[in-house]
Amino acid sequence: MSDMEDRLLWIHGDYVAPETGRFFETLNPATGEAICRVAEAGQADVDKAVVSAQKGQAVWRAMSGAERGRVLVKTAQLLREHCDALARLESLDGGKPLAETPEADVGSAADCLEYFGGQAASLQGEYQAVPGGFFYTRPEPLGVCVGIGAWNYPIQIAAWKSAPALAAGNAMIFKPAELTPLSALKLAELYKQAGLPDGVFNVVQGMADTGKMLTAHSGVAKVSLTGEVGTGKAVMRAAADSLKSVTLELGGKSPLIVFEDADLDNAVGAAMLGNFYTQGQICTNSTRVFVHQSIRDAFIEKLVARTQKLRLGDPLDPDTDLGPMVSADHMAGVLEYIEIGKKEGGSVLVGGGRAKVPGFENGNFVEPTIFDGLNDKMTIVREEIFGPVLSLLDFSSEEEVLERANNTEFGLAGGVFTRDIQRGHRVADRLDAGIVWINQYNLTPVEMPFGGFKQSGIGKENSRRAFEHYTRMKTVYVAEGDVEAPY
Ligand code: NDP
């Protein structure tokens, strides 16, 4: 165990010990060693967090949008000031390379807070004259919202959920994934330092049970989850009992389609980013790479050569490209998929197993792996693996590839590489996916709506669209004449 002290719950602007008296360990995935102990919230803690959030929200919603916005923008500034330490913490807890975390995690969280800080004063309703008078609409906060995070982008997810919720005048109780519970607490500290009233952002760590308690709670108006499809369904079922609204950001098995006229170097770079960034643990990843038959050999040659150069290692070394999988269990699951891929007849072009990293013998490292010789029915082509495993497929016509790309229960994202502008837009139109990139992959600026179709989710994060999921619209009719009662 490192010398980092126990992490308590964050309720009403301060650290509090859990009523459960229970703690769990969070591990460093590069070494398997415990980083520190983390409090586990039970029902009494969740109840306390809800009461605190109700009190905080009453203060917060009475403030003007501009005042709320200033707190969010100040928090973004603090995030940037503490970027190095936060990025190291994220790399330590989640195994993400330090080459990524300052920008993709801390920077993206700060971008989001700045964006919604700027938007907070702009929420407005509509006016319309109607027979007998007029009506206006009021976008109102929902009340206490719950955010439940996955472990792959811990601080980013905490910001993507809390920034629009808070900008709109809600309070949020956030439950980070049990595997990466540390950075949301730092965000809470910075919110407080920036002037956020107590109770407006509470953090309750714990397991799935803590998530269930939050989802079922009668004092909670809304749940926003990032997680697996199965968890999304469980959350939606639980939320149905009290008709809470839900935003669900779930899994995917997204296609990247590379046509014969594509810029090959860009397409190869995108395929690598879409499979190996964050060790492949990204929901929107392009895990099915469809390459036109006529350029298959050239594409593979470049892809293999560049993938072989990737450096696995200590996530805290700035030269590392890939760190470890988030946990030993998750690594075992990814390795099992690789074995299934081999058994079902796939051929491994690169990688294909656990990686040994000198000095990190207990780390959860998996080699970046490229499979060829696949067909659409194989398990690894159908199921989300959430690791550095790229499935290569080829195609001969646009019609054929679109049919195959859409033949999945998921619908999170997709990409197309072509120099033909009409084809690019045509394919974007036909892809059954919530996000499509043309000649790019996995860029998610905060200005752009983010969210999936089909079993990949419900609702959008980021952009002004996020406000629709954190407000309720009240309609107010105002009479300009008398009441004409016939009795
Ligand atoms: P999980 O679904 O296992 O967990 C997500 C969160 O939900 C965790 O905090 C978890 O707690 C909690 N939880 C689990 N069960 C319940 C329940 N019944 N009720 C309430 N909360 C519950 O996902 P992972 O953390 O394993 O993350 C990986 C998944 O997330 C992948 O499928 C990935 O595609 C998806 N994802 C989607 C994104 C998107 O935006 N579309 C982005 C990133 C990831 P605990 O950690 O304690 O189990």
XYZ file of C-alpha atoms and ligand atoms in Angstrom:
535
model
C 0.000 0.000 0.000
C 1.286 3.465 -0.846
C 1.346 6.142 1.844
C -1.753 7.878 0.427
C -4.303 8.274 3.195
C -7.831 6.793 3.172
C -10.295 8.566 0.922
C -13.625 9.337 2.599
C -16.952 10.287 1.021
C -17.463 13.901 -0.085
C -20.786 15.177 1.243
C -21.853 18.786 1.803
C -18.505 20.302 0.974
C -16.367 18.102 3.172
C -14.891 14.655 3.626
C -17.043 12.449 5.851
C -16.502 8.924 7.153
C -18.926 6.322 5.787
C -21.750 5.192 8.086
C -21.041 1.668 6.822
C -17.557 1.764 8.332
C -16.518 -0.103 5.178
C -13.587 0.630 2.881
C -12.258 -0.982 -0.288
C -8.834 -0.777 -1.884
C -8.149 0.899 -5.196
C -5.243 -0.705 -7.052
C -2.529 0.567 -9.368
C -3.141 -1.499 -12.536
C 0.510 -1.244 -13.584
C 1.758 -2.995 -10.441
C -1.261 -4.622 -8.812
C -0.422 -2.769 -5.565
C -3.006 -0.926 -3.474
C -2.899 2.870 -3.781
C -5.163 3.605 -0.816
C -8.423 2.627 0.861
C -11.665 4.233 -0.271
C -14.900 4.609 1.691
C -17.887 2.569 0.556
C -21.247 4.338 0.807
C -24.325 2.497 2.072
C -27.991 3.497 2.330
C -27.503 5.921 5.237
C -24.687 7.663 3.345
C -26.742 7.871 0.185
C -29.667 9.319 2.179
C -27.309 11.877 3.711
C -25.961 12.815 0.275
C -29.493 13.297 -1.078
C -30.569 15.541 1.831
C -27.388 17.577 1.412
C -27.925 17.850 -2.355
C -31.509 19.037 -1.844
C -30.281 21.786 0.473
C -27.449 22.721 -1.870
C -29.720 22.807 -4.889
C -32.119 25.241 -3.218
C -29.240 27.712 -2.800
C -27.752 27.040 -6.217
C -30.902 27.347 -8.283
C -31.647 30.718 -6.683
C -28.343 32.075 -8.032
C -28.279 33.646 -11.478
C -26.993 31.706 -14.470
C -24.054 34.107 -14.709
C -23.100 33.460 -11.082
C -23.300 29.714 -11.582
C -21.295 30.009 -14.774
C -18.500 31.872 -12.998
C -18.095 28.995 -10.526
C -17.800 26.475 -13.353
C -15.304 28.590 -15.278
C -13.234 29.095 -12.128
C -13.252 25.316 -11.555
C -11.977 24.845 -15.107
C -9.122 27.254 -14.374
C -8.249 25.327 -11.208
C -8.317 22.044 -13.123
C -5.802 23.480 -15.577
C -3.621 24.825 -12.747
C -3.558 21.372 -11.131
C -3.349 19.521 -14.435
C -0.029 17.761 -13.811
C -1.022 16.339 -10.428
C -4.497 15.352 -11.611
C -3.156 13.693 -14.747
C -0.704 11.670 -12.645
C -3.481 10.627 -10.294
C -5.624 9.507 -13.240
C -2.697 7.557 -14.722
C -1.928 5.972 -11.345
C -5.492 4.871 -10.633
C -6.613 3.863 -14.151
C -3.361 2.909 -15.897
C -3.851 5.451 -18.658
C -0.554 6.724 -20.100
C 0.622 10.138 -19.025
C 0.899 10.912 -22.730
C -2.917 11.037 -22.734
C -4.253 12.136 -19.366
C -3.297 15.856 -19.275
C -5.207 16.585 -22.471
C -7.765 13.817 -22.987
C -8.835 13.614 -19.347
C -8.053 16.753 -17.365
C -8.078 19.091 -20.371
C -11.317 17.686 -21.696
C -12.949 18.016 -18.262
C -11.806 21.653 -18.120
C -13.085 22.332 -21.654
C -16.478 21.009 -20.613
C -16.669 23.162 -17.480
C -15.656 26.242 -19.455
C -18.214 25.540 -22.149
C -21.130 25.005 -19.776
C -19.913 27.842 -17.556
C -20.249 30.084 -20.608
C -23.685 28.687 -21.451
C -25.176 28.852 -17.951
C -26.514 32.383 -18.392
C -28.007 31.609 -21.784
C -30.808 29.215 -20.815
C -34.024 30.785 -21.972
C -37.586 29.891 -22.821
C -39.936 30.871 -25.640
C -42.853 33.238 -25.976
C -45.799 32.847 -28.320
C -49.073 34.711 -28.717
C -52.081 32.363 -28.783
C -55.859 32.907 -28.800
C -56.871 34.709 -25.602
C -53.367 35.522 -24.473
C -49.876 34.170 -24.737
C -47.696 31.498 -23.240
C -44.089 31.292 -22.291
C -41.875 28.356 -21.407
C -39.382 28.044 -18.582
C -36.463 25.608 -18.637
C -36.275 24.575 -14.981
C -33.690 22.429 -13.225
C -34.781 18.876 -12.394
C -33.504 18.915 -8.809
C -31.043 16.301 -7.574
C -29.405 14.391 -10.431
C -27.220 11.310 -10.120
C -24.157 10.650 -12.276
C -22.720 7.137 -12.366
C -19.363 6.797 -14.074
C -17.398 4.124 -15.908
C -13.701 3.679 -15.178
C -12.175 4.564 -18.538
C -12.449 8.393 -18.386
C -13.077 9.058 -14.694
C -12.621 12.807 -14.348
C -13.889 13.513 -17.844
C -17.111 11.609 -17.179
C -17.554 13.395 -13.831
C -17.235 16.718 -15.668
C -19.351 15.744 -18.695
C -22.191 14.883 -16.335
C -21.844 17.528 -13.647
C -21.078 20.581 -15.810
C -24.379 20.702 -17.749
C -26.345 19.541 -14.697
C -24.895 22.292 -12.503
C -25.032 24.964 -15.206
C -28.785 24.346 -15.426
C -29.214 24.764 -11.654
C -29.305 21.118 -10.527
C -27.268 19.438 -7.816
C -25.396 16.245 -8.652
C -24.424 13.203 -6.632
C -21.671 11.391 -8.472
C -20.696 7.757 -8.024
C -17.385 6.981 -9.674
C -16.571 3.456 -10.845
C -15.123 1.395 -8.021
C -11.929 0.816 -10.055
C -11.159 4.547 -10.435
C -12.668 6.425 -7.497
C -9.976 9.030 -6.822
C -10.190 11.882 -9.316
C -13.897 12.740 -8.801
C -12.992 13.660 -5.215
C -10.357 16.088 -6.497
C -12.952 17.625 -8.798
C -15.208 18.065 -5.762
C -12.411 19.838 -3.865
C -11.837 22.204 -6.786
C -15.554 22.932 -7.176
C -15.580 23.972 -3.521
C -12.467 26.103 -3.932
C -14.172 27.824 -6.874
C -17.131 28.768 -4.687
C -19.684 26.011 -5.282
C -22.218 25.967 -2.415
C -22.035 22.898 -0.177
C -24.125 19.944 -1.328
C -24.300 20.912 -5.000
C -21.708 18.272 -5.938
C -21.414 15.248 -3.668
C -19.322 12.154 -4.332
C -20.309 8.764 -2.939
C -17.962 5.947 -3.809
C -18.970 2.329 -3.735
C -19.940 -0.718 -5.731
C -22.903 -1.481 -7.984
C -25.091 -1.575 -4.851
C -24.372 2.085 -4.146
C -25.394 2.844 -7.735
C -28.613 0.898 -7.212
C -29.418 2.847 -4.026
C -28.951 6.120 -5.864
C -31.029 5.029 -8.838
C -33.889 3.870 -6.637
C -33.879 6.915 -4.340
C -37.137 8.874 -4.222
C -35.273 12.164 -3.735
C -33.452 11.794 -7.051
C -34.948 13.203 -10.262
C -32.594 11.864 -12.887
C -29.826 9.346 -13.498
C -27.071 9.685 -16.073
C -24.983 6.544 -16.496
C -21.900 5.733 -18.496
C -21.373 2.005 -18.521
C -22.165 -1.314 -20.155
C -25.381 -2.074 -22.015
C -26.480 -4.523 -19.295
C -25.969 -1.891 -16.592
C -27.879 0.625 -18.698
C -30.842 -1.722 -18.885
C -30.720 -2.365 -15.135
C -30.619 1.376 -14.417
C -33.491 2.079 -16.789
C -35.592 -0.699 -15.243
C -34.900 0.620 -11.739
C -35.604 4.201 -12.799
C -38.949 3.112 -14.292
C -40.372 2.448 -10.814
C -40.333 6.156 -10.070
C -40.323 7.339 -13.716
C -36.986 9.112 -13.418
C -35.507 10.307 -16.666
C -32.276 8.635 -17.745
C -29.341 9.445 -19.963
C -27.423 6.325 -20.941
C -23.980 6.305 -22.563
C -23.286 2.636 -23.219
C -21.100 0.314 -25.232
C -20.401 -0.064 -28.925
C -18.874 -2.092 -31.750
C -18.330 0.711 -34.169
C -17.284 0.405 -37.817
C -14.540 2.343 -39.564
C -14.934 2.125 -43.345
C -11.880 2.798 -45.482
C -12.633 3.267 -49.165
C -10.166 2.753 -52.012
C -9.657 6.513 -52.474
C -8.834 7.181 -48.812
C -5.675 8.880 -47.608
C -4.066 5.683 -46.327
C -1.785 7.214 -43.718
C -4.658 9.138 -42.147
C -6.910 6.085 -42.238
C -4.261 3.899 -40.603
C -3.649 6.542 -37.926
C -7.382 6.721 -37.231
C -7.695 2.933 -37.036
C -4.852 2.854 -34.495
C -6.269 5.697 -32.400
C -9.676 4.033 -32.596
C -8.328 0.763 -31.198
C -5.237 1.402 -29.112
C -5.728 4.792 -27.427
C -6.388 4.225 -23.698
C -5.442 0.582 -24.365
C -8.603 0.236 -26.445
C -10.875 0.964 -23.491
C -13.040 3.532 -25.282
C -16.740 3.092 -25.979
C -16.691 4.715 -29.430
C -13.734 2.671 -30.675
C -13.653 1.551 -34.300
C -13.222 -2.093 -33.430
C -14.445 -3.279 -36.842
C -12.139 -1.850 -39.505
C -13.594 -2.482 -42.974
C -10.993 -1.934 -45.697
C -11.762 -1.978 -49.429
C -10.289 -5.109 -51.027
C -8.258 -3.134 -53.556
C -6.170 -1.393 -50.855
C -6.164 -4.157 -48.268
C -2.515 -5.181 -48.668
C -1.182 -1.627 -48.614
C -3.347 -0.766 -45.595
C -2.225 -3.844 -43.658
C 1.424 -3.220 -44.393
C 1.276 0.300 -42.947
C -0.984 -0.695 -40.030
C 1.224 -3.581 -38.938
C 4.448 -1.588 -39.255
C 3.097 1.295 -37.158
C 1.461 -0.960 -34.558
C 4.690 -2.884 -34.023
C 6.341 0.373 -32.968
C 3.902 1.032 -30.115
C 5.555 1.140 -26.699
C 3.875 -0.621 -23.789
C 4.995 0.278 -20.330
C 4.787 2.364 -17.199
C 1.835 4.727 -17.608
C 3.768 7.373 -15.686
C 6.550 7.367 -18.313
C 5.671 10.115 -20.816
C 7.061 7.987 -23.686
C 4.601 5.144 -23.076
C 1.893 4.631 -25.712
C -0.097 1.883 -23.982
C -0.440 1.223 -20.273
C -2.120 -1.717 -18.543
C -5.768 -2.788 -18.645
C -7.689 -1.238 -15.760
C -7.827 -4.460 -13.700
C -6.653 -8.069 -13.652
C -10.243 -9.229 -14.201
C -10.688 -6.996 -17.191
C -7.347 -8.177 -18.623
C -8.509 -11.789 -18.221
C -11.687 -10.950 -20.150
C -9.754 -9.319 -22.994
C -7.310 -12.252 -23.180
C -10.248 -14.660 -23.301
C -11.670 -12.804 -26.288
C -8.268 -13.032 -27.991
C -8.253 -16.815 -27.439
C -11.816 -17.092 -28.761
C -10.740 -15.119 -31.837
C -7.916 -17.594 -32.468
C -10.142 -20.646 -31.844
C -12.821 -19.397 -34.213
C -10.217 -19.178 -36.990
C -8.958 -15.598 -36.869
C -5.275 -15.070 -37.625
C -3.185 -12.764 -35.482
C -1.089 -10.249 -37.436
C 0.339 -8.453 -34.397
C 0.274 -9.148 -30.644
C -2.200 -11.734 -29.452
C -1.443 -12.154 -25.767
C -0.430 -10.773 -22.417
C 2.590 -8.485 -22.551
C 5.569 -8.677 -20.238
C 6.856 -5.314 -19.114
C 10.152 -5.468 -17.192
C 9.736 -4.039 -13.693
C 5.933 -4.380 -13.926
C 5.575 -8.159 -13.789
C 2.197 -7.957 -11.989
C 0.777 -5.316 -14.343
C -2.281 -6.035 -16.481
C -0.634 -5.475 -19.857
C -2.103 -6.776 -23.118
C -0.327 -6.497 -26.458
C -1.952 -4.319 -29.107
C -3.512 -7.015 -31.251
C -4.655 -7.101 -34.872
C -6.838 -9.931 -36.150
C -7.275 -10.791 -39.819
C -9.098 -13.664 -41.513
C -12.385 -12.881 -39.766
C -16.003 -12.968 -40.757
C -18.963 -11.021 -39.399
C -20.347 -13.946 -37.399
C -17.297 -14.413 -35.188
C -17.590 -13.542 -31.528
C -14.820 -10.931 -31.508
C -16.431 -9.162 -34.474
C -19.814 -8.989 -32.750
C -19.106 -8.336 -29.066
C -17.534 -5.366 -27.340
C -14.086 -6.367 -26.034
C -13.004 -3.011 -24.558
C -9.318 -3.730 -25.078
C -6.595 -3.205 -27.687
C -7.999 -5.685 -30.211
C -8.580 -4.554 -33.795
C -10.667 -6.689 -36.154
C -9.792 -6.299 -39.837
C -12.507 -7.014 -42.384
C -12.628 -6.315 -46.116
C -15.379 -5.355 -48.521
C -15.993 -4.764 -52.196
C -18.952 -2.374 -52.471
C -20.487 0.543 -50.588
C -23.883 -1.130 -50.389
C -22.365 -4.305 -48.950
C -20.236 -2.571 -46.344
C -23.091 -0.398 -45.114
C -25.318 -3.400 -44.619
C -22.592 -5.204 -42.672
C -21.566 -2.110 -40.676
C -25.154 -1.607 -39.498
C -25.728 -5.260 -38.710
C -25.191 -4.913 -34.963
C -27.287 -4.217 -31.897
C -25.002 -1.270 -31.112
C -25.151 2.154 -32.741
C -22.693 4.363 -30.952
C -20.288 5.633 -33.608
C -18.754 5.078 -37.026
C -16.155 6.501 -39.353
C -15.596 6.778 -43.084
C -12.389 7.568 -44.946
C -12.801 8.707 -48.538
C -11.790 11.669 -50.706
C -15.192 11.569 -52.426
C -17.202 14.234 -50.623
C -20.551 12.915 -51.802
C -19.768 9.392 -50.705
C -18.602 10.668 -47.328
C -21.937 12.336 -46.633
C -23.930 9.468 -48.166
C -22.246 6.968 -45.862
C -22.707 9.271 -42.862
C -26.409 9.425 -43.753
C -26.731 5.645 -43.993
C -24.709 4.657 -40.906
C -26.981 3.746 -38.033
C -24.817 5.447 -35.423
C -25.122 8.435 -33.098
C -21.744 9.913 -34.057
C -20.031 9.685 -37.451
C -16.598 11.002 -38.320
C -15.637 11.718 -41.924
C -11.859 11.426 -42.412
C -11.255 11.502 -38.639
C -11.964 9.298 -35.639
C -12.790 9.665 -31.942
C -12.499 13.434 -31.658
C -15.198 14.620 -29.263
C -15.098 18.401 -28.850
C -17.494 19.608 -26.168
C -19.431 21.687 -28.725
C -20.541 18.477 -30.479
C -23.486 16.347 -29.271
C -22.266 12.919 -28.078
C -24.419 9.824 -27.675
C -25.477 6.580 -29.278
C -28.410 4.978 -31.082
C -29.948 1.541 -30.605
C -28.494 -0.320 -27.606
C -25.620 2.142 -27.295
C -27.677 4.589 -25.327
C -30.288 7.248 -24.864
C -29.743 10.995 -24.870
C -26.828 13.262 -25.668
C -23.971 14.609 -23.615
C -22.020 17.787 -24.406
C -23.244 20.682 -26.586
C -26.349 22.698 -25.737
C -28.378 19.513 -26.338
C -27.238 18.293 -22.930
C -29.464 20.935 -21.328
C -32.530 19.126 -22.676
C -31.604 16.220 -20.417
C -31.017 18.322 -17.303
C -34.045 20.623 -17.478
C -37.791 20.253 -17.549
C -39.824 22.659 -19.590
C -42.710 24.374 -17.857
C -45.384 26.031 -19.982
C -47.129 29.084 -18.537
C -50.338 30.378 -20.176
C -51.229 34.014 -19.471
C -54.750 35.274 -20.210
C -55.244 38.692 -21.750
C -59.050 38.680 -21.494
C -61.889 37.464 -19.340
C -62.791 33.872 -18.575
C -65.763 33.028 -20.767
C -67.497 30.371 -18.706
C -70.699 28.976 -20.303
C -72.129 28.295 -16.877
P -20.229 -0.887 -15.808
O -21.532 -0.894 -16.507
O -19.738 -2.145 -15.225
O -20.228 0.181 -14.632
C -20.569 1.540 -14.829
C -20.942 2.158 -13.504
O -22.217 1.656 -13.078
C -19.983 1.839 -12.369
O -19.872 2.964 -11.523
C -20.686 0.689 -11.678
O -20.274 0.495 -10.351
C -22.125 1.121 -11.772
N -23.121 0.066 -11.684
C -22.975 -1.249 -11.957
N -24.157 -1.888 -11.836
C -25.085 -0.953 -11.467
C -26.487 -0.980 -11.211
N -27.201 -2.097 -11.301
N -27.113 0.175 -10.876
C -26.419 1.337 -10.819
N -25.085 1.419 -11.054
C -24.419 0.292 -11.386
O -19.201 -0.298 -16.880
P -17.633 -0.217 -16.764
O -17.264 0.645 -15.604
O -17.081 -1.593 -16.853
O -17.261 0.607 -18.077
C -17.099 0.011 -19.324
C -18.355 0.149 -20.168
O -18.728 1.523 -20.259
C -18.167 -0.304 -21.596
O -19.280 -1.057 -22.022
C -18.103 0.979 -22.371
O -18.477 0.843 -23.713
C -19.014 1.855 -21.608
N -18.694 3.249 -21.860
C -19.563 4.019 -22.598
C -19.256 5.329 -22.917
C -20.201 6.185 -23.690
O -20.134 7.394 -23.537
N -21.079 5.664 -24.516
C -17.986 5.933 -22.507
C -17.178 5.059 -21.696
C -17.529 3.761 -21.405
P -18.968 -0.435 -10.085
O -17.838 0.243 -10.743
O -18.837 -0.456 -8.627
O -19.290 -1.777 -10.695
